[in-house]
Amino acid sequence: MASTFRIHCRASDDLGLAIVGGEPVLTKANGRDDRQDLTYGAGVTDEAGSPAFALVNKATGEALKHSLGHGHPVRAVRLHLAGYVDESVLWAESEEDLGDGFRRVHMLNNMDYIFDAEEAIIPDLGGARDGTRLILFR
């Protein structure tokens, strides 16, 4: 049975990951918003041995898919279980605790690419806030 969990933003306790209008963004955390529920899945590991998971939105059935590369937005796609492992929707957590239990989430097949809030890596844009897009960062 898959576990349901929420991804929160380290920059602000008030922000969490959601899929809104088909796009993964940070939004004001709301325990009653099904768009913010995600589910663990898969049975494979990354090169460090961390378990893989798919981030599937409970309300929409959409999964977070790797972007096209550094600086590009992470995408939301309809998850189709086709009898094979689609690594493009699999992620893993880093072993390193960044403080207060926060860990980086990286692509399963390339630990160098993590997803992060777009404005978090470009301070001139104002930092993480409601509506901030998620991108792959290297």
PDB file of C-alpha atoms in Angstrom:
ATOM      1  CA  MET A   1       0.000   0.000   0.000  1.00  0.00           C
ATOM      2  CA  ALA A   2       1.377   3.409  -0.950  1.00  0.00           C
ATOM      3  CA  SER A   3       1.876   6.072   1.691  1.00  0.00           C
ATOM      4  CA  THR A   4       0.403   9.530   1.260  1.00  0.00           C
ATOM      5  CA  PHE A   5       2.535  12.499   2.252  1.00  0.00           C
ATOM      6  CA  ARG A   6       3.055  16.188   1.605  1.00  0.00           C
ATOM      7  CA  ILE A   7       6.158  18.042   0.450  1.00  0.00           C
ATOM      8  CA  HIS A   8       6.803  21.267   2.328  1.00  0.00           C
ATOM      9  CA  CYS A   9       9.093  24.141   1.426  1.00  0.00           C
ATOM     10  CA  ARG A  10      12.133  24.687   3.632  1.00  0.00           C
ATOM     11  CA  ALA A  11      12.016  28.445   2.930  1.00  0.00           C
ATOM     12  CA  SER A  12       8.518  28.779   4.402  1.00  0.00           C
ATOM     13  CA  ASP A  13       6.346  26.524   6.562  1.00  0.00           C
ATOM     14  CA  ASP A  14       3.358  28.113   4.809  1.00  0.00           C
ATOM     15  CA  LEU A  15       4.226  26.649   1.385  1.00  0.00           C
ATOM     16  CA  GLY A  16       3.825  23.148  -0.012  1.00  0.00           C
ATOM     17  CA  LEU A  17       3.997  21.376  -3.368  1.00  0.00           C
ATOM     18  CA  ALA A  18       0.778  21.170  -5.390  1.00  0.00           C
ATOM     19  CA  ILE A  19      -0.245  20.627  -8.986  1.00  0.00           C
ATOM     20  CA  VAL A  20      -2.379  23.588 -10.009  1.00  0.00           C
ATOM     21  CA  GLY A  21      -3.642  23.941 -13.561  1.00  0.00           C
ATOM     22  CA  GLY A  22      -1.388  21.077 -14.654  1.00  0.00           C
ATOM     23  CA  GLU A  23       1.771  22.780 -13.374  1.00  0.00           C
ATOM     24  CA  PRO A  24       3.784  21.828 -10.253  1.00  0.00           C
ATOM     25  CA  VAL A  25       4.059  24.928  -8.053  1.00  0.00           C
ATOM     26  CA  LEU A  26       4.471  25.961  -4.456  1.00  0.00           C
ATOM     27  CA  THR A  27       1.207  27.056  -2.892  1.00  0.00           C
ATOM     28  CA  LYS A  28      -0.097  27.941   0.553  1.00  0.00           C
ATOM     29  CA  ALA A  29      -0.124  24.718   2.592  1.00  0.00           C
ATOM     30  CA  ASN A  30      -3.651  23.408   3.191  1.00  0.00           C
ATOM     31  CA  GLY A  31      -4.254  20.014   4.802  1.00  0.00           C
ATOM     32  CA  ARG A  32      -7.703  19.790   3.188  1.00  0.00           C
ATOM     33  CA  ASP A  33      -6.477  20.379  -0.386  1.00  0.00           C
ATOM     34  CA  ASP A  34      -6.212  17.014  -2.185  1.00  0.00           C
ATOM     35  CA  ARG A  35      -4.057  18.672  -4.880  1.00  0.00           C
ATOM     36  CA  GLN A  36      -1.273  18.722  -2.266  1.00  0.00           C
ATOM     37  CA  ASP A  37      -1.320  14.972  -1.485  1.00  0.00           C
ATOM     38  CA  LEU A  38       1.389  12.848  -3.100  1.00  0.00           C
ATOM     39  CA  THR A  39       2.015   9.101  -3.028  1.00  0.00           C
ATOM     40  CA  TYR A  40       5.138   6.905  -2.744  1.00  0.00           C
ATOM     41  CA  GLY A  41       5.556   4.162  -5.311  1.00  0.00           C
ATOM     42  CA  ALA A  42       8.016   1.906  -7.202  1.00  0.00           C
ATOM     43  CA  GLY A  43      10.464  -0.668  -5.878  1.00  0.00           C
ATOM     44  CA  VAL A  44      13.834   0.423  -7.278  1.00  0.00           C
ATOM     45  CA  THR A  45      16.693   2.479  -5.833  1.00  0.00           C
ATOM     46  CA  ASP A  46      19.068   5.196  -6.989  1.00  0.00           C
ATOM     47  CA  GLU A  47      22.830   4.639  -7.217  1.00  0.00           C
ATOM     48  CA  ALA A  48      23.214   5.431  -3.488  1.00  0.00           C
ATOM     49  CA  GLY A  49      20.567   2.862  -2.512  1.00  0.00           C
ATOM     50  CA  SER A  50      17.794   5.336  -1.658  1.00  0.00           C
ATOM     51  CA  PRO A  51      14.320   4.041  -2.566  1.00  0.00           C
ATOM     52  CA  ALA A  52      12.648   5.502  -5.629  1.00  0.00           C
ATOM     53  CA  PHE A  53       9.197   7.012  -5.529  1.00  0.00           C
ATOM     54  CA  ALA A  54       6.738   8.590  -7.903  1.00  0.00           C
ATOM     55  CA  LEU A  55       5.158  11.849  -6.787  1.00  0.00           C
ATOM     56  CA  VAL A  56       1.525  11.322  -7.766  1.00  0.00           C
ATOM     57  CA  ASN A  57      -1.141  13.888  -6.980  1.00  0.00           C
ATOM     58  CA  LYS A  58      -4.059  12.112  -5.296  1.00  0.00           C
ATOM     59  CA  ALA A  59      -6.691  14.545  -6.601  1.00  0.00           C
ATOM     60  CA  THR A  60      -5.595  14.696 -10.253  1.00  0.00           C
ATOM     61  CA  GLY A  61      -3.719  11.421 -10.874  1.00  0.00           C
ATOM     62  CA  GLU A  62      -0.840  13.459 -12.303  1.00  0.00           C
ATOM     63  CA  ALA A  63       2.787  12.589 -11.564  1.00  0.00           C
ATOM     64  CA  LEU A  64       5.808  14.878 -11.429  1.00  0.00           C
ATOM     65  CA  LYS A  65       8.005  14.201 -14.450  1.00  0.00           C
ATOM     66  CA  HIS A  66      11.624  15.212 -14.908  1.00  0.00           C
ATOM     67  CA  SER A  67      12.054  18.424 -16.867  1.00  0.00           C
ATOM     68  CA  LEU A  68      14.065  18.865 -20.049  1.00  0.00           C
ATOM     69  CA  GLY A  69      17.184  19.793 -18.063  1.00  0.00           C
ATOM     70  CA  HIS A  70      18.791  22.406 -15.836  1.00  0.00           C
ATOM     71  CA  GLY A  71      16.599  25.465 -15.309  1.00  0.00           C
ATOM     72  CA  HIS A  72      13.528  23.972 -17.001  1.00  0.00           C
ATOM     73  CA  PRO A  73      10.248  23.501 -15.093  1.00  0.00           C
ATOM     74  CA  VAL A  74       9.348  20.115 -13.640  1.00  0.00           C
ATOM     75  CA  ARG A  75       6.227  18.881 -15.438  1.00  0.00           C
ATOM     76  CA  ALA A  76       2.988  17.227 -14.370  1.00  0.00           C
ATOM     77  CA  VAL A  77       1.832  14.342 -16.562  1.00  0.00           C
ATOM     78  CA  ARG A  78      -1.034  11.884 -16.333  1.00  0.00           C
ATOM     79  CA  LEU A  79       0.391   8.692 -14.821  1.00  0.00           C
ATOM     80  CA  HIS A  80      -0.219   5.609 -16.960  1.00  0.00           C
ATOM     81  CA  LEU A  81       0.819   2.313 -15.393  1.00  0.00           C
ATOM     82  CA  ALA A  82       1.816   0.471 -18.556  1.00  0.00           C
ATOM     83  CA  GLY A  83       3.508  -2.576 -17.030  1.00  0.00           C
ATOM     84  CA  TYR A  84       7.028  -1.136 -17.122  1.00  0.00           C
ATOM     85  CA  VAL A  85       9.050   1.228 -14.946  1.00  0.00           C
ATOM     86  CA  ASP A  86       8.981   4.772 -16.342  1.00  0.00           C
ATOM     87  CA  GLU A  87      12.094   6.334 -14.800  1.00  0.00           C
ATOM     88  CA  SER A  88      11.054   9.790 -16.024  1.00  0.00           C
ATOM     89  CA  VAL A  89       8.550   9.991 -13.145  1.00  0.00           C
ATOM     90  CA  LEU A  90      10.789   8.430 -10.472  1.00  0.00           C
ATOM     91  CA  TRP A  91      12.611  10.467  -7.829  1.00  0.00           C
ATOM     92  CA  ALA A  92      14.680   9.724  -4.703  1.00  0.00           C
ATOM     93  CA  GLU A  93      15.689  11.604  -1.555  1.00  0.00           C
ATOM     94  CA  SER A  94      19.259  12.503  -0.712  1.00  0.00           C
ATOM     95  CA  GLU A  95      20.692  10.922   2.414  1.00  0.00           C
ATOM     96  CA  GLU A  96      21.941  14.295   3.665  1.00  0.00           C
ATOM     97  CA  ASP A  97      19.681  16.037   6.192  1.00  0.00           C
ATOM     98  CA  LEU A  98      19.659  19.743   5.312  1.00  0.00           C
ATOM     99  CA  GLY A  99      18.288  20.583   8.753  1.00  0.00           C
ATOM    100  CA  ASP A 100      14.907  20.084  10.417  1.00  0.00           C
ATOM    101  CA  GLY A 101      14.430  16.826   8.466  1.00  0.00           C
ATOM    102  CA  PHE A 102      14.534  18.448   5.014  1.00  0.00           C
ATOM    103  CA  ARG A 103      16.260  16.506   2.223  1.00  0.00           C
ATOM    104  CA  ARG A 104      16.867  17.182  -1.447  1.00  0.00           C
ATOM    105  CA  VAL A 105      14.705  15.355  -3.985  1.00  0.00           C
ATOM    106  CA  HIS A 106      16.631  14.324  -7.110  1.00  0.00           C
ATOM    107  CA  MET A 107      15.984  12.488 -10.356  1.00  0.00           C
ATOM    108  CA  LEU A 108      16.290   8.744  -9.841  1.00  0.00           C
ATOM    109  CA  ASN A 109      18.650   8.274 -12.777  1.00  0.00           C
ATOM    110  CA  ASN A 110      20.789  11.403 -12.214  1.00  0.00           C
ATOM    111  CA  MET A 111      21.487  12.462  -8.633  1.00  0.00           C
ATOM    112  CA  ASP A 112      23.086  15.715  -9.838  1.00  0.00           C
ATOM    113  CA  TYR A 113      19.671  17.107 -10.813  1.00  0.00           C
ATOM    114  CA  ILE A 114      17.445  18.144  -7.907  1.00  0.00           C
ATOM    115  CA  PHE A 115      14.161  19.940  -8.015  1.00  0.00           C
ATOM    116  CA  ASP A 116      13.939  23.268  -6.299  1.00  0.00           C
ATOM    117  CA  ALA A 117      11.821  26.387  -6.235  1.00  0.00           C
ATOM    118  CA  GLU A 118      12.788  28.546  -9.204  1.00  0.00           C
ATOM    119  CA  GLU A 119      13.111  31.762  -7.220  1.00  0.00           C
ATOM    120  CA  ALA A 120      15.040  30.004  -4.445  1.00  0.00           C
ATOM    121  CA  ILE A 121      18.074  29.738  -6.718  1.00  0.00           C
ATOM    122  CA  ILE A 122      17.619  33.227  -8.215  1.00  0.00           C
ATOM    123  CA  PRO A 123      17.381  35.541  -5.166  1.00  0.00           C
ATOM    124  CA  ASP A 124      16.674  38.632  -7.293  1.00  0.00           C
ATOM    125  CA  LEU A 125      13.273  37.101  -8.129  1.00  0.00           C
ATOM    126  CA  GLY A 126      12.101  37.318  -4.508  1.00  0.00           C
ATOM    127  CA  GLY A 127      12.430  33.806  -3.070  1.00  0.00           C
ATOM    128  CA  ALA A 128       9.832  31.065  -2.686  1.00  0.00           C
ATOM    129  CA  ARG A 129       6.184  32.164  -2.500  1.00  0.00           C
ATOM    130  CA  ASP A 130       2.684  31.053  -3.525  1.00  0.00           C
ATOM    131  CA  GLY A 131       2.769  30.159  -7.236  1.00  0.00           C
ATOM    132  CA  THR A 132       6.539  29.596  -7.469  1.00  0.00           C
ATOM    133  CA  ARG A 133       7.384  27.071 -10.195  1.00  0.00           C
ATOM    134  CA  LEU A 134       9.577  24.046  -9.550  1.00  0.00           C
ATOM    135  CA  ILE A 135      12.585  23.488 -11.797  1.00  0.00           C
ATOM    136  CA  LEU A 136      15.459  21.059 -12.160  1.00  0.00           C
ATOM    137  CA  PHE A 137      18.636  22.518 -10.754  1.00  0.00           C
ATOM    138  CA  ARG A 138      22.188  21.251 -10.999  1.00  0.00           C
TER     139      ARG A 138
END
